[in-house]
Short mmCIF file of C-alpha atoms and ligand atoms in Angstrom, two decimals:
data_model
loop_
_atom_site.label_atom_id
_atom_site.label_comp_id
_atom_site.label_asym_id
_atom_site.label_seq_id
_atom_site.Cartn_x
_atom_site.Cartn_y
_atom_site.Cartn_z
CA MET S 1 -0.14 -0.01 0.17
CA VAL S 2 1.28 3.76 -0.58
CA VAL S 3 1.18 5.75 2.52
CA LEU S 4 1.23 9.38 1.56
CA SER S 5 2.81 11.68 4.33
CA LYS S 6 0.73 15.28 4.49
CA GLY S 7 4.34 16.67 2.78
CA GLU S 8 4.23 13.91 -0.31
CA LEU S 9 0.51 14.43 -0.43
CA GLU S 10 0.30 18.02 -1.56
CA GLN S 11 3.78 17.27 -3.88
CA ILE S 12 1.56 15.56 -5.90
CA ALA S 13 -1.71 16.65 -5.73
CA LEU S 14 -2.65 18.87 -8.98
CA PRO S 15 -5.45 21.55 -7.66
CA ALA S 16 -8.59 20.95 -7.01
CA VAL S 17 -9.60 23.23 -9.60
CA GLN S 18 -7.77 21.21 -12.68
CA ARG S 19 -10.60 19.32 -14.48
CA ALA S 20 -9.78 15.74 -15.81
CA ALA S 21 -8.27 15.54 -18.92
CA PRO S 22 -10.70 15.27 -21.83
CA PRO S 23 -10.93 11.62 -23.60
CA LEU S 24 -8.01 11.87 -26.93
CA ALA S 25 -10.78 11.88 -29.36
CA ALA S 26 -9.09 9.06 -31.91
CA VAL S 27 -5.93 7.10 -31.14
CA THR S 28 -4.72 5.54 -34.47
CA GLU S 29 -5.01 1.87 -34.03
CA VAL S 30 -2.42 -0.75 -36.05
CA ASP S 31 -4.04 -3.83 -36.12
CA LEU S 32 -0.87 -6.76 -36.60
CA SER S 33 -2.91 -9.47 -37.91
CA THR S 34 -3.32 -7.83 -41.45
CA ALA S 35 0.44 -6.51 -41.33
CA THR S 36 1.47 -9.86 -40.59
CA ALA S 37 -0.93 -12.09 -42.53
CA ALA S 38 0.21 -14.17 -45.50
CA GLY S 39 0.21 -12.76 -48.50
CA GLY S 40 -1.24 -9.34 -46.78
CA GLY S 41 1.55 -6.98 -48.44
CA ALA S 42 -1.63 -4.35 -49.08
CA GLY S 43 -2.43 -4.85 -45.33
CA ARG S 44 1.31 -4.42 -44.52
CA LYS S 45 1.91 -0.99 -46.68
CA ALA S 46 -1.27 0.07 -45.12
CA ALA S 47 -0.22 -1.12 -41.21
CA ALA S 48 3.75 0.71 -41.93
CA ARG S 49 2.01 3.95 -43.26
CA ALA S 50 -0.34 4.30 -40.74
CA VAL S 51 2.37 3.32 -38.02
CA ALA S 52 4.65 6.15 -39.45
CA ARG S 53 1.77 8.44 -39.59
CA ALA S 54 1.35 7.94 -35.64
CA CYS S 55 4.85 8.36 -34.62
CA GLU S 56 5.16 11.60 -36.28
CA GLU S 57 1.86 13.30 -34.60
CA HIS S 58 1.59 11.66 -31.66
CA GLY S 59 4.36 9.60 -31.15
CA PHE S 60 1.43 7.13 -29.95
CA PHE S 61 -0.74 4.56 -31.14
CA LYS S 62 -2.60 1.33 -30.39
CA VAL S 63 -2.12 -2.18 -31.48
CA THR S 64 -4.53 -4.39 -31.82
CA GLY S 65 -4.08 -8.24 -33.91
CA HIS S 66 -0.95 -8.81 -31.46
CA GLY S 67 -0.97 -12.43 -30.98
CA VAL S 68 0.04 -12.03 -27.37
CA PRO S 69 -2.54 -15.02 -26.06
CA ALA S 70 -5.02 -13.60 -23.95
CA PRO S 71 -4.74 -16.23 -21.09
CA LEU S 72 -0.99 -14.95 -20.73
CA LEU S 73 -2.19 -11.23 -20.29
CA ALA S 74 -4.47 -12.48 -17.78
CA ARG S 75 -1.76 -14.47 -15.40
CA VAL S 76 0.66 -11.51 -15.51
CA GLU S 77 -2.32 -9.32 -14.41
CA ALA S 78 -3.35 -11.94 -11.68
CA ALA S 79 0.55 -12.40 -10.80
CA ALA S 80 0.93 -8.90 -10.41
CA ALA S 81 -2.23 -8.43 -8.08
CA ALA S 82 -1.28 -10.82 -5.97
CA PHE S 83 2.50 -9.59 -5.85
CA PHE S 84 1.00 -6.45 -4.45
CA ALA S 85 -1.33 -7.64 -2.61
CA LEU S 86 1.20 -9.04 0.02
CA ALA S 87 1.81 -7.58 3.17
CA GLN S 88 4.69 -4.52 2.97
CA GLN S 89 6.99 -6.40 4.90
CA ASP S 90 6.98 -9.45 2.05
CA LYS S 91 7.13 -6.61 -0.81
CA ASP S 92 10.07 -5.05 0.62
CA LYS S 93 11.77 -8.44 0.93
CA ALA S 94 11.23 -8.85 -2.17
CA GLY S 95 12.42 -5.93 -3.52
CA SER S 96 16.02 -7.32 -3.77
CA THR S 97 15.29 -9.32 -6.47
CA LEU S 98 12.25 -7.63 -8.23
CA GLY S 99 13.36 -4.13 -7.88
CA TYR S 100 9.98 -3.55 -6.00
CA ALA S 101 9.78 0.40 -4.75
CA SER S 102 7.13 2.34 -3.72
CA LYS S 103 6.40 6.10 -4.21
CA ARG S 104 10.16 7.26 -5.11
CA ILE S 105 10.36 7.34 -8.71
CA GLY S 106 14.35 7.27 -10.05
CA CYS S 107 16.82 9.04 -7.46
CA ASN S 108 16.05 12.84 -7.88
CA GLY S 109 13.16 13.21 -5.78
CA ASP S 110 10.82 12.57 -7.59
CA LEU S 111 6.94 10.83 -6.25
CA GLY S 112 4.03 9.36 -7.28
CA PHE S 113 1.14 7.72 -5.89
CA VAL S 114 2.20 4.58 -7.38
CA GLU S 115 4.37 0.95 -6.27
CA TYR S 116 6.53 -0.88 -8.78
CA LEU S 117 8.50 -3.70 -9.76
CA LEU S 118 11.31 -2.28 -12.38
CA LEU S 119 13.04 -5.36 -13.63
CA GLY S 120 16.30 -5.88 -16.25
CA VAL S 121 15.70 -7.70 -19.13
CA ASN S 122 18.68 -9.91 -20.61
CA ALA S 123 19.69 -11.18 -24.24
CA ALA S 124 17.00 -14.01 -23.92
CA GLY S 125 14.39 -11.93 -22.87
CA ALA S 126 14.17 -13.03 -19.09
CA ALA S 127 14.37 -10.69 -16.61
CA ALA S 128 18.05 -10.58 -15.30
CA GLN S 129 17.51 -11.39 -11.88
CA PRO S 130 19.15 -13.46 -9.30
CA ALA S 131 18.65 -17.17 -9.60
CA GLU S 132 17.01 -17.67 -6.18
CA ALA S 133 13.85 -15.89 -7.14
CA SER S 134 13.15 -18.00 -10.22
CA ARG S 135 11.07 -20.03 -8.56
CA CYS S 136 8.90 -17.30 -7.97
CA CYS S 137 5.88 -17.95 -9.91
CA LEU S 138 5.33 -14.03 -10.70
CA ARG S 139 8.95 -13.99 -12.44
CA GLU S 140 8.28 -17.33 -14.51
CA VAL S 141 5.02 -15.34 -15.63
CA LEU S 142 7.12 -12.49 -16.18
CA ASP S 143 9.56 -13.94 -18.40
CA GLU S 144 7.11 -15.76 -20.70
CA TYR S 145 5.61 -12.42 -21.50
CA ILE S 146 8.56 -10.22 -21.87
CA ALA S 147 9.46 -13.13 -24.46
CA ALA S 148 6.34 -12.52 -26.32
CA VAL S 149 5.76 -8.60 -26.09
CA ARG S 150 9.59 -8.53 -27.39
CA ARG S 151 8.79 -10.34 -30.58
CA MET S 152 5.72 -8.45 -31.28
CA THR S 153 7.90 -4.81 -30.31
CA CYS S 154 10.16 -6.15 -33.08
CA THR S 155 7.17 -6.66 -35.47
CA VAL S 156 6.01 -2.92 -34.86
CA LEU S 157 9.49 -1.74 -35.02
CA GLU S 158 10.12 -3.25 -38.59
CA LEU S 159 6.54 -1.40 -39.66
CA MET S 160 8.18 1.94 -38.07
CA ALA S 161 11.44 1.04 -40.30
CA GLU S 162 9.28 0.11 -43.43
CA GLY S 163 7.01 3.33 -43.13
CA LEU S 164 9.56 5.69 -43.26
CA GLY S 165 11.02 3.95 -46.15
CA LEU S 166 14.36 2.74 -44.74
CA ASP S 167 15.99 0.41 -47.48
CA ASP S 168 16.55 -1.66 -43.64
CA ALA S 169 13.93 -2.70 -42.24
CA GLY S 170 15.52 -4.30 -39.33
CA VAL S 171 17.48 -1.33 -38.45
CA PHE S 172 15.29 -0.82 -35.11
CA ALA S 173 14.57 -4.36 -34.34
CA ARG S 174 18.05 -5.43 -34.40
CA LEU S 175 18.78 -2.88 -31.32
CA VAL S 176 16.15 -4.26 -28.84
CA LEU S 177 17.42 -7.78 -30.35
CA ASP S 178 21.01 -7.70 -29.82
CA GLY S 179 22.17 -9.91 -27.03
CA ASP S 180 23.23 -6.82 -24.70
CA SER S 181 20.28 -5.07 -25.10
CA ASP S 182 19.29 -2.87 -22.38
CA SER S 183 15.57 -3.26 -22.07
CA MET S 184 13.43 -3.17 -19.41
CA LEU S 185 10.19 -4.16 -17.86
CA ARG S 186 8.40 -2.61 -15.10
CA VAL S 187 4.99 -3.25 -13.58
CA ASN S 188 2.76 -0.47 -11.72
CA HIS S 189 0.58 -0.52 -9.41
CA TYR S 190 -1.80 2.89 -8.48
CA PRO S 191 -3.69 1.51 -5.45
CA PRO S 192 -7.23 3.14 -5.80
CA ARG S 193 -6.90 6.91 -4.38
CA PRO S 194 -7.59 7.52 -0.78
CA GLU S 195 -10.40 9.38 0.82
CA GLU S 196 -10.06 13.10 0.85
CA ALA S 197 -12.26 15.91 2.16
CA PRO S 198 -13.41 17.46 -1.39
CA LYS S 199 -12.07 21.20 -1.40
CA HIS S 200 -14.19 23.56 -3.35
CA GLY S 201 -16.65 21.06 -3.79
CA SER S 202 -13.94 18.95 -5.89
CA HIS S 203 -11.30 16.39 -5.45
CA SER S 204 -7.96 16.73 -6.14
CA ARG S 205 -6.08 14.45 -8.95
CA LEU S 206 -3.08 12.97 -7.82
CA THR S 207 -0.31 11.93 -9.80
CA GLY S 208 0.30 8.47 -10.12
CA PHE S 209 3.49 8.52 -12.50
CA GLY S 210 4.65 12.56 -13.20
CA GLU S 211 4.55 13.45 -16.81
CA HIS S 212 7.98 12.56 -18.66
CA THR S 213 9.25 10.93 -22.18
CA ASP S 214 10.10 7.68 -21.85
CA PRO S 215 13.83 7.56 -22.69
CA GLN S 216 14.57 4.01 -24.82
CA ILE S 217 13.55 3.39 -28.47
CA ILE S 218 9.92 2.05 -27.82
CA SER S 219 7.83 1.44 -25.04
CA VAL S 220 4.61 -1.15 -25.20
CA LEU S 221 2.65 -0.60 -22.82
CA ARG S 222 -0.36 -2.97 -21.35
CA SER S 223 -3.14 -2.22 -18.37
CA ASN S 224 -5.89 -3.63 -17.24
CA ALA S 225 -9.39 -1.73 -17.64
CA VAL S 226 -8.51 1.23 -15.52
CA SER S 227 -7.74 4.55 -16.83
CA GLY S 228 -5.14 7.00 -15.86
CA LEU S 229 -2.78 7.25 -18.73
CA GLU S 230 -2.65 10.81 -20.39
CA ILE S 231 -0.71 12.28 -23.03
CA SER S 232 0.50 15.18 -24.25
CA LEU S 233 -0.57 16.32 -27.79
CA ARG S 234 1.72 18.34 -29.84
CA ASP S 235 -0.33 21.93 -28.27
CA GLY S 236 0.48 20.98 -24.66
CA THR S 237 -3.12 20.07 -24.02
CA TRP S 238 -3.47 16.72 -22.21
CA VAL S 239 -5.50 13.82 -23.07
CA ALA S 240 -6.90 10.84 -21.75
CA VAL S 241 -6.14 7.74 -23.12
CA PRO S 242 -9.34 5.07 -22.61
CA SER S 243 -7.85 2.02 -21.19
CA ASP S 244 -8.42 -1.25 -23.48
CA ALA S 245 -7.11 -4.36 -21.47
CA ALA S 246 -6.92 -6.19 -25.12
CA SER S 247 -4.77 -3.88 -26.70
CA PHE S 248 -0.99 -2.57 -26.32
CA PHE S 249 -0.70 0.99 -26.47
CA VAL S 250 3.19 2.23 -28.11
CA ASN S 251 5.15 5.03 -26.83
CA VAL S 252 7.67 6.30 -29.31
CA GLY S 253 11.34 6.83 -26.99
CA ASP S 254 13.79 9.50 -26.94
CA ALA S 255 16.32 7.10 -28.72
CA LEU S 256 14.13 6.72 -31.65
CA GLN S 257 13.42 10.30 -31.98
CA VAL S 258 16.97 10.52 -32.28
CA LEU S 259 17.49 7.87 -34.92
CA THR S 260 14.63 9.32 -36.66
CA ASN S 261 16.22 12.91 -36.94
CA GLY S 262 12.97 14.49 -34.62
CA ARG S 263 10.75 12.91 -37.49
CA PHE S 264 8.91 10.66 -35.03
CA ARG S 265 8.15 11.95 -31.40
CA SER S 266 8.94 11.06 -28.15
CA VAL S 267 5.28 11.17 -26.18
CA ARG S 268 5.26 13.63 -23.56
CA HIS S 269 2.82 11.37 -20.95
CA ARG S 270 1.96 10.45 -16.96
CA VAL S 271 -0.63 8.65 -15.13
CA MET S 272 -3.24 10.40 -13.04
CA VAL S 273 -5.05 8.24 -10.33
CA SER S 274 -8.87 9.32 -9.70
CA SER S 275 -10.55 6.10 -9.85
CA ALA S 276 -11.89 3.89 -6.64
CA ARG S 277 -9.91 0.73 -8.83
CA PRO S 278 -6.72 -0.16 -8.39
CA ARG S 279 -4.87 0.21 -11.82
CA VAL S 280 -1.76 -2.45 -13.16
CA SER S 281 0.32 -1.50 -16.03
CA VAL S 282 3.22 -3.72 -17.60
CA ILE S 283 5.31 -2.10 -19.82
CA PHE S 284 8.39 -3.16 -21.91
CA PHE S 285 11.00 -0.49 -22.58
CA GLY S 286 13.07 -2.03 -25.69
CA GLY S 287 16.65 -0.56 -25.47
CA PRO S 288 20.00 -0.48 -27.23
CA PRO S 289 23.01 -2.25 -26.09
CA PRO S 290 24.97 0.28 -23.96
CA ARG S 291 28.03 0.55 -26.42
CA GLU S 292 25.55 1.58 -29.22
CA ARG S 293 26.40 4.93 -30.78
CA LEU S 294 23.09 6.25 -31.67
CA ALA S 295 23.06 9.28 -34.27
CA PRO S 296 20.23 10.31 -36.88
CA LEU S 297 19.84 7.58 -39.59
CA PRO S 298 22.13 9.10 -42.76
CA GLY S 299 19.20 8.62 -45.04
CA LEU S 300 16.50 10.59 -42.77
CA VAL S 301 19.56 13.39 -42.64
CA ASP S 302 19.78 13.14 -46.22
CA ARG S 303 15.92 13.82 -46.39
CA GLU S 304 15.98 16.80 -44.69
CA GLY S 305 18.74 18.52 -46.55
CA GLY S 306 21.46 17.26 -44.46
CA ARG S 307 20.25 19.06 -41.58
CA ARG S 308 21.45 16.63 -38.57
CA ARG S 309 19.54 17.47 -35.06
CA TYR S 310 21.39 15.60 -32.52
CA ARG S 311 25.14 14.66 -32.26
CA GLU S 312 26.28 10.98 -31.97
CA PHE S 313 26.33 9.40 -28.60
CA THR S 314 26.15 6.00 -26.78
CA TRP S 315 23.35 4.95 -24.97
CA ARG S 316 25.52 4.45 -22.07
CA GLU S 317 26.23 7.82 -22.12
CA TYR S 318 22.98 8.96 -22.50
CA LYS S 319 21.47 6.99 -19.52
CA THR S 320 24.40 8.31 -17.36
CA SER S 321 23.04 11.61 -18.39
CA ALA S 322 19.28 10.63 -18.04
CA TYR S 323 19.46 9.33 -14.64
CA ARG S 324 20.93 12.82 -13.22
CA THR S 325 17.30 14.25 -14.37
CA LYS S 326 14.14 14.63 -12.81
CA LEU S 327 11.69 13.06 -14.11
CA ALA S 328 9.80 16.05 -16.27
CA ASP S 329 12.90 16.91 -17.78
CA ASN S 330 13.57 17.32 -21.32
CA ARG S 331 16.53 14.56 -21.44
CA LEU S 332 17.11 15.19 -25.31
CA GLY S 333 18.37 18.95 -25.28
CA TYR S 334 22.10 18.16 -23.77
CA PHE S 335 22.44 16.25 -27.45
CA GLU S 336 20.75 18.57 -29.65
CA THR S 337 22.92 20.25 -32.16
CA ALA S 338 22.25 24.08 -33.59
CA ALA S 339 20.37 22.59 -36.34
CA ALA S 340 17.87 21.14 -34.15
CA ALA S 341 17.71 25.16 -32.04
CA LEU S 342 17.09 26.58 -35.33
CA ALA S 343 14.20 24.41 -36.41
C1 LIG B 401 13.68 10.16 -12.84
C2 LIG B 401 13.65 9.33 -13.30
C3 LIG B 401 13.21 7.88 -13.42
C4 LIG B 401 13.56 7.10 -14.58
C5 LIG B 401 15.05 7.87 -14.61
C6 LIG B 401 14.91 9.15 -14.29
O1 LIG B 401 16.21 9.84 -14.07
C7 LIG B 401 14.31 9.68 -15.66
C8 LIG B 401 13.93 8.76 -16.66
C9 LIG B 401 12.59 8.00 -15.94
C10 LIG B 401 12.37 6.97 -17.06
C11 LIG B 401 10.86 6.80 -17.17
C12 LIG B 401 10.67 5.48 -18.24
C13 LIG B 401 10.86 4.64 -17.48
O2 LIG B 401 9.81 4.10 -16.41
C14 LIG B 401 12.09 4.14 -16.52
C15 LIG B 401 12.33 2.86 -16.06
C16 LIG B 401 13.45 4.77 -17.52
O3 LIG B 401 14.17 4.24 -18.18
O4 LIG B 401 13.22 6.12 -17.43
C17 LIG B 401 12.16 5.21 -15.53
C18 LIG B 401 13.41 5.16 -14.67
C19 LIG B 401 12.99 5.29 -13.57
O5 LIG B 401 12.17 5.09 -12.66
O6 LIG B 401 14.23 4.58 -12.95
O1 AKG B 402 1.59 3.21 -15.90
C1 AKG B 402 1.61 3.69 -16.80
O2 AKG B 402 0.36 3.43 -17.60
C2 AKG B 402 2.63 4.32 -17.51
C3 AKG B 402 3.78 4.62 -16.47
C4 AKG B 402 4.80 5.14 -17.08
O3 AKG B 402 4.78 5.63 -18.29
C5 AKG B 402 6.49 4.50 -17.15
O4 AKG B 402 6.15 3.49 -16.50
O5 AKG B 402 7.10 4.86 -17.68
FE1 FE2 B 403 6.56 6.56 -19.19
#
């Protein structure tokens, strides 16, 4: 259970006057079954175009027909719910092997009304944790989930490359499939919000996970049927994403914004807690190997008359710099070139 002191509550409560964000009018939906069907050349082209358009416009879209079995999704959800229902001392004990933490996000003072597990994902697609944890049922089901979601993620990354018209359709997927890929899995649990005396006739909204962009190439999110995720549109307005437990949501991350020379946008998002029901979300963050040199792809730079918006850096360098920032900071500013500033 996430217990907040008065000071912490004040830090994550948005003012009572702030109304709930309006729902996102239309989220692009990409049906992967049409993109992967045998003889589905036209379907694949259409899906690739839709993916690229969504990544340019919002950096966000929904995936249906994903092929991750519904019983596996149900098992992950049940195992996560069972873990978070444990007594606090048992969750704290498991913390060392499953990366459990509560309220504190990162190490620079960010707080949220959330508890979570955060696991590194190794080359085989399994959560990289000590062997003694391997008998735990949650670990086993998460390993199975990671393998299935990583496969689907690579299909989505191929569609992104095809939608950009790149000759090498595997250019993004290879980074996530690399044996040293720095990928992660996060399981977030947002407890029902605590009872609070209404101020000025309405409740304030609690920040579950403060606004940020994800650092990696791609984030693939699934939640139970409880909403709370909001994305920021290009004009800065926030919109709520209606939950859909049967689908996945894809976020463009900062690394993909760099590789595409800013053509795909890493989406700013947050989670607000206002429901009487707990939200459980599971996010696979597909990242490159630490040694990987990231820079805008030459083909995409050429299309912009040679204007290169980001300098080259390694993923290790980016991560070191990212972990010094606060959640809401713009982590790409440090890597921008003068050309980006002019744009
Ligand atoms: C405040 C922070 C938490 C974070 C690392 C950071 O310094 C800035 C990025 C944050 C983020 C957002 C997306 C993922 O949830 C995450 C695991 C990641 O890779 O970057 C978190 C980091 C975290 O919770 O440690
Ligand atoms: O829990 C969610 O729905 C999103 C959380 C998130 O953005 C993150 O963990 O990076
Ligand atoms: Fe995120």
